[in-house]
Amino acid sequence: MWNRYKINCQTCEKVTNLRLHIPEKEKLELSFNCPNCSSEIKGVLHVNLEEGSFYLDMKRGNLVYGHPNQGDYFYEYSDTIITNKPSEELHNIMLPTFRLPRKQFDALKDRKDLRLFFSEDIWTDLKDLTRAYIRFDMSNIEKVGRKILGNKNDYVDYLECKIEPDFHRIYFLSLNHIIYPWIDFDNHRDFVLWLTQNVFVENNVEELKEFVDVFDEYVCEKIREDMGGLLIRFIDLKDYFLYANPEDLRKDGFAAINNFDHLKTFYTDCFEFMGRTSQYVFRLQNIYERGNQNSVPPGTPRNVTDADSFALLKNGLKLSIIELSTEENFKRIYRNCFDSRLRNGINHFKVKIDANTQLITYFPLENRSSQEFTIQYIDFLNKSLQLFNSALKIGQIMKMVANFRGFGLR
């Protein structure tokens, strides 16, 4: 349900015709910049879910009345669904301007409903489970995992925990159960299945033993700590990712609620994690393609002679070597999300975002201050979610290493 409000800016007195998506919660804090002068417009929408009534209490800006189609600017605001950008053009009188073909709109709505399915208590349980997993506190991993999954018949046979791989299993079952509406679950499943059928196989046993020696307990502890920290932060930021779209159904859309400062730090930390752990993907790539984790692909720079020298490279160079792989499953982990130019621009050098167009402008090279690049906020949001998805795949590799260490090949 949508409702119209006309709001007069306290600074320039221009009128914004606001079409507001009524939320599925009791209170929505509303904040945006006047499309004319960028002054803050702020209010709180109160919703009575039982009676189906609502009212807008303005904190900055004044409600004005008159013809519903009047206004200097037209603005759509939803806390869950992407819309069109602010403009001077009148809204479609009957339909929101974000309107998509029915099939695509239904896909957006279904994804939104799935993402909002779990209560905040369940998300807090996942945080607690992740903290236990970081410490590898077996007692609490089992306890909280059973709390999350215990009433799900599909998981009953997998809840018994006796040896180390069992605790990895219950953690990732819980993680997948809650997180899958936000990420490409099928892609995770296919990735693990492909590794099982093509890399963790009998022909590679001896080389896998050497790989597991490198991927030792210290590495596992560090990955649990880093991946778990990213997951806990994602849970705190998840509402900003409601607009994110793995299939890119609406790349040119507008996200009414955003926090670029927090999200750029999250993207940067995911990027650094993926860079630090890329040597393990590189080793598996070499095992699959050439039978040895230190056998580098043709075309590799001369200073990279093995996996250890690969690990010393800058992250952008690492990606160029991984791209030499003949296997898409390895390259897909980094493609379209592991962007060193974007990372440098938003983290080290100058970056700015236009509040009304949501165009991010960044300058990735310190000595070329005039060389600017741009990305839409929605595209940046999609890259960030995709990169977080890839970070979770590193955790899947860690789980497979634990299984190999505990069971060998099964």
PDB file of N, CA and C in Angstrom, residues 7-10 16 18 28-45 58-61 74-78 86 254-259 354-358:
ATOM      1  N   ILE A   7       5.171  17.744   1.021  1.00  0.00           N
ATOM      2  CA  ILE A   7       5.996  18.272   2.106  1.00  0.00           C
ATOM      3  C   ILE A   7       6.733  19.514   1.618  1.00  0.00           C
ATOM      4  N   ASN A   8       6.605  20.581   2.387  1.00  0.00           N
ATOM      5  CA  ASN A   8       7.250  21.850   2.081  1.00  0.00           C
ATOM      6  C   ASN A   8       8.608  21.914   2.776  1.00  0.00           C
ATOM      7  N   CYS A   9       9.671  22.141   2.015  1.00  0.00           N
ATOM      8  CA  CYS A   9      11.017  22.242   2.588  1.00  0.00           C
ATOM      9  C   CYS A   9      11.127  23.511   3.428  1.00  0.00           C
ATOM     10  N   GLN A  10      11.683  23.409   4.627  1.00  0.00           N
ATOM     11  CA  GLN A  10      11.814  24.561   5.514  1.00  0.00           C
ATOM     12  C   GLN A  10      12.830  25.575   5.005  1.00  0.00           C
ATOM     13  N   THR A  16       7.869  18.790  -2.153  1.00  0.00           N
ATOM     14  CA  THR A  16       8.141  17.429  -2.615  1.00  0.00           C
ATOM     15  C   THR A  16       6.875  16.601  -2.468  1.00  0.00           C
ATOM     16  N   LEU A  18       5.552  13.269  -2.094  1.00  0.00           N
ATOM     17  CA  LEU A  18       6.127  12.007  -1.626  1.00  0.00           C
ATOM     18  C   LEU A  18       5.110  10.880  -1.754  1.00  0.00           C
ATOM     19  N   LEU A  28       8.230   3.835  11.014  1.00  0.00           N
ATOM     20  CA  LEU A  28       9.237   4.012   9.969  1.00  0.00           C
ATOM     21  C   LEU A  28       9.808   5.414  10.096  1.00  0.00           C
ATOM     22  N   GLU A  29      11.095   5.504  10.393  1.00  0.00           N
ATOM     23  CA  GLU A  29      11.762   6.799  10.439  1.00  0.00           C
ATOM     24  C   GLU A  29      12.126   7.208   9.019  1.00  0.00           C
ATOM     25  N   LEU A  30      11.661   8.377   8.645  1.00  0.00           N
ATOM     26  CA  LEU A  30      11.757   8.859   7.271  1.00  0.00           C
ATOM     27  C   LEU A  30      12.794   9.974   7.207  1.00  0.00           C
ATOM     28  N   SER A  31      13.765   9.861   6.307  1.00  0.00           N
ATOM     29  CA  SER A  31      14.770  10.906   6.171  1.00  0.00           C
ATOM     30  C   SER A  31      15.272  10.933   4.735  1.00  0.00           C
ATOM     31  N   PHE A  32      15.231  12.103   4.108  1.00  0.00           N
ATOM     32  CA  PHE A  32      15.803  12.264   2.772  1.00  0.00           C
ATOM     33  C   PHE A  32      16.142  13.732   2.567  1.00  0.00           C
ATOM     34  N   ASN A  33      16.848  14.028   1.494  1.00  0.00           N
ATOM     35  CA  ASN A  33      17.260  15.395   1.196  1.00  0.00           C
ATOM     36  C   ASN A  33      16.307  16.029   0.202  1.00  0.00           C
ATOM     37  N   CYS A  34      16.014  17.283   0.411  1.00  0.00           N
ATOM     38  CA  CYS A  34      15.195  18.031  -0.541  1.00  0.00           C
ATOM     39  C   CYS A  34      15.855  17.958  -1.918  1.00  0.00           C
ATOM     40  N   PRO A  35      15.120  17.541  -2.948  1.00  0.00           N
ATOM     41  CA  PRO A  35      15.722  17.435  -4.285  1.00  0.00           C
ATOM     42  C   PRO A  35      16.226  18.761  -4.840  1.00  0.00           C
ATOM     43  N   ASN A  36      15.771  19.889  -4.272  1.00  0.00           N
ATOM     44  CA  ASN A  36      16.192  21.189  -4.779  1.00  0.00           C
ATOM     45  C   ASN A  36      17.430  21.719  -4.067  1.00  0.00           C
ATOM     46  N   CYS A  37      17.392  21.773  -2.722  1.00  0.00           N
ATOM     47  CA  CYS A  37      18.474  22.430  -1.982  1.00  0.00           C
ATOM     48  C   CYS A  37      19.263  21.487  -1.089  1.00  0.00           C
ATOM     49  N   SER A  38      18.864  20.217  -1.023  1.00  0.00           N
ATOM     50  CA  SER A  38      19.551  19.178  -0.239  1.00  0.00           C
ATOM     51  C   SER A  38      19.364  19.315   1.265  1.00  0.00           C
ATOM     52  N   SER A  39      18.501  20.217   1.720  1.00  0.00           N
ATOM     53  CA  SER A  39      18.204  20.284   3.150  1.00  0.00           C
ATOM     54  C   SER A  39      17.507  19.006   3.591  1.00  0.00           C
ATOM     55  N   GLU A  40      17.695  18.637   4.851  1.00  0.00           N
ATOM     56  CA  GLU A  40      17.113  17.395   5.349  1.00  0.00           C
ATOM     57  C   GLU A  40      15.610  17.535   5.561  1.00  0.00           C
ATOM     58  N   ILE A  41      14.882  16.551   5.093  1.00  0.00           N
ATOM     59  CA  ILE A  41      13.452  16.405   5.377  1.00  0.00           C
ATOM     60  C   ILE A  41      13.308  15.149   6.212  1.00  0.00           C
ATOM     61  N   LYS A  42      12.602  15.266   7.330  1.00  0.00           N
ATOM     62  CA  LYS A  42      12.625  14.182   8.306  1.00  0.00           C
ATOM     63  C   LYS A  42      11.270  14.039   8.982  1.00  0.00           C
ATOM     64  N   GLY A  43      10.870  12.794   9.221  1.00  0.00           N
ATOM     65  CA  GLY A  43       9.616  12.537   9.916  1.00  0.00           C
ATOM     66  C   GLY A  43       9.535  11.094  10.365  1.00  0.00           C
ATOM     67  N   VAL A  44       8.444  10.766  11.038  1.00  0.00           N
ATOM     68  CA  VAL A  44       8.209   9.401  11.504  1.00  0.00           C
ATOM     69  C   VAL A  44       6.798   8.994  11.097  1.00  0.00           C
ATOM     70  N   LEU A  45       6.684   7.872  10.403  1.00  0.00           N
ATOM     71  CA  LEU A  45       5.376   7.321  10.059  1.00  0.00           C
ATOM     72  C   LEU A  45       4.996   6.306  11.128  1.00  0.00           C
ATOM     73  N   MET A  58       5.828  14.949  11.071  1.00  0.00           N
ATOM     74  CA  MET A  58       7.000  15.592  10.487  1.00  0.00           C
ATOM     75  C   MET A  58       7.875  16.226  11.566  1.00  0.00           C
ATOM     76  N   LYS A  59       9.197  16.039  11.439  1.00  0.00           N
ATOM     77  CA  LYS A  59      10.172  16.641  12.339  1.00  0.00           C
ATOM     78  C   LYS A  59      10.897  17.808  11.664  1.00  0.00           C
ATOM     79  N   ARG A  60      11.174  17.692  10.380  1.00  0.00           N
ATOM     80  CA  ARG A  60      11.743  18.777   9.580  1.00  0.00           C
ATOM     81  C   ARG A  60      10.999  18.799   8.253  1.00  0.00           C
ATOM     82  N   GLY A  61      10.395  19.925   7.932  1.00  0.00           N
ATOM     83  CA  GLY A  61       9.515  20.013   6.782  1.00  0.00           C
ATOM     84  C   GLY A  61       8.072  20.068   7.250  1.00  0.00           C
ATOM     85  N   PHE A  74       9.040  14.969  -7.271  1.00  0.00           N
ATOM     86  CA  PHE A  74       8.272  13.755  -6.975  1.00  0.00           C
ATOM     87  C   PHE A  74       9.242  12.680  -6.485  1.00  0.00           C
ATOM     88  N   TYR A  75       8.903  12.113  -5.353  1.00  0.00           N
ATOM     89  CA  TYR A  75       9.848  11.256  -4.617  1.00  0.00           C
ATOM     90  C   TYR A  75       9.106  10.022  -4.126  1.00  0.00           C
ATOM     91  N   GLU A  76       9.712   8.847  -4.330  1.00  0.00           N
ATOM     92  CA  GLU A  76       9.147   7.603  -3.803  1.00  0.00           C
ATOM     93  C   GLU A  76      10.032   7.074  -2.684  1.00  0.00           C
ATOM     94  N   TYR A  77       9.395   6.492  -1.684  1.00  0.00           N
ATOM     95  CA  TYR A  77      10.144   6.061  -0.496  1.00  0.00           C
ATOM     96  C   TYR A  77       9.596   4.733  -0.017  1.00  0.00           C
ATOM     97  N   SER A  78      10.462   3.711  -0.017  1.00  0.00           N
ATOM     98  CA  SER A  78      10.099   2.394   0.506  1.00  0.00           C
ATOM     99  C   SER A  78      11.264   1.874   1.323  1.00  0.00           C
ATOM    100  N   PRO A  86      14.266  10.329  -7.548  1.00  0.00           N
ATOM    101  CA  PRO A  86      13.499  11.580  -7.492  1.00  0.00           C
ATOM    102  C   PRO A  86      13.573  12.318  -8.827  1.00  0.00           C
ATOM    103  N   PHE A 254      16.359   3.019  -7.016  1.00  0.00           N
ATOM    104  CA  PHE A 254      16.679   3.967  -5.953  1.00  0.00           C
ATOM    105  C   PHE A 254      16.407   3.301  -4.614  1.00  0.00           C
ATOM    106  N   ALA A 255      17.368   3.368  -3.701  1.00  0.00           N
ATOM    107  CA  ALA A 255      17.222   2.793  -2.362  1.00  0.00           C
ATOM    108  C   ALA A 255      16.974   3.931  -1.382  1.00  0.00           C
ATOM    109  N   ALA A 256      15.746   4.027  -0.885  1.00  0.00           N
ATOM    110  CA  ALA A 256      15.382   5.165  -0.043  1.00  0.00           C
ATOM    111  C   ALA A 256      16.190   5.209   1.245  1.00  0.00           C
ATOM    112  N   ILE A 257      16.445   4.046   1.833  1.00  0.00           N
ATOM    113  CA  ILE A 257      17.215   3.973   3.075  1.00  0.00           C
ATOM    114  C   ILE A 257      18.600   3.436   2.739  1.00  0.00           C
ATOM    115  N   ASN A 258      19.626   4.216   3.019  1.00  0.00           N
ATOM    116  CA  ASN A 258      20.977   3.786   2.664  1.00  0.00           C
ATOM    117  C   ASN A 258      21.974   4.311   3.685  1.00  0.00           C
ATOM    118  N   ASN A 259      23.120   3.673   3.718  1.00  0.00           N
ATOM    119  CA  ASN A 259      24.187   4.094   4.628  1.00  0.00           C
ATOM    120  C   ASN A 259      25.518   3.766   3.958  1.00  0.00           C
ATOM    121  N   ASP A 354      25.933  11.347  -4.627  1.00  0.00           N
ATOM    122  CA  ASP A 354      24.853  12.308  -4.817  1.00  0.00           C
ATOM    123  C   ASP A 354      23.582  11.753  -4.187  1.00  0.00           C
ATOM    124  N   ALA A 355      22.983  12.493  -3.266  1.00  0.00           N
ATOM    125  CA  ALA A 355      21.847  11.981  -2.502  1.00  0.00           C
ATOM    126  C   ALA A 355      20.630  11.712  -3.369  1.00  0.00           C
ATOM    127  N   ASN A 356      20.447  12.477  -4.444  1.00  0.00           N
ATOM    128  CA  ASN A 356      19.238  12.335  -5.250  1.00  0.00           C
ATOM    129  C   ASN A 356      19.400  11.372  -6.418  1.00  0.00           C
ATOM    130  N   THR A 357      20.570  11.350  -7.045  1.00  0.00           N
ATOM    131  CA  THR A 357      20.787  10.394  -8.141  1.00  0.00           C
ATOM    132  C   THR A 357      21.386   9.089  -7.634  1.00  0.00           C
ATOM    133  N   GLN A 358      21.944   9.118  -6.430  1.00  0.00           N
ATOM    134  CA  GLN A 358      22.654   7.984  -5.830  1.00  0.00           C
ATOM    135  C   GLN A 358      23.801   7.495  -6.726  1.00  0.00           C
TER     136      GLN A 358
END
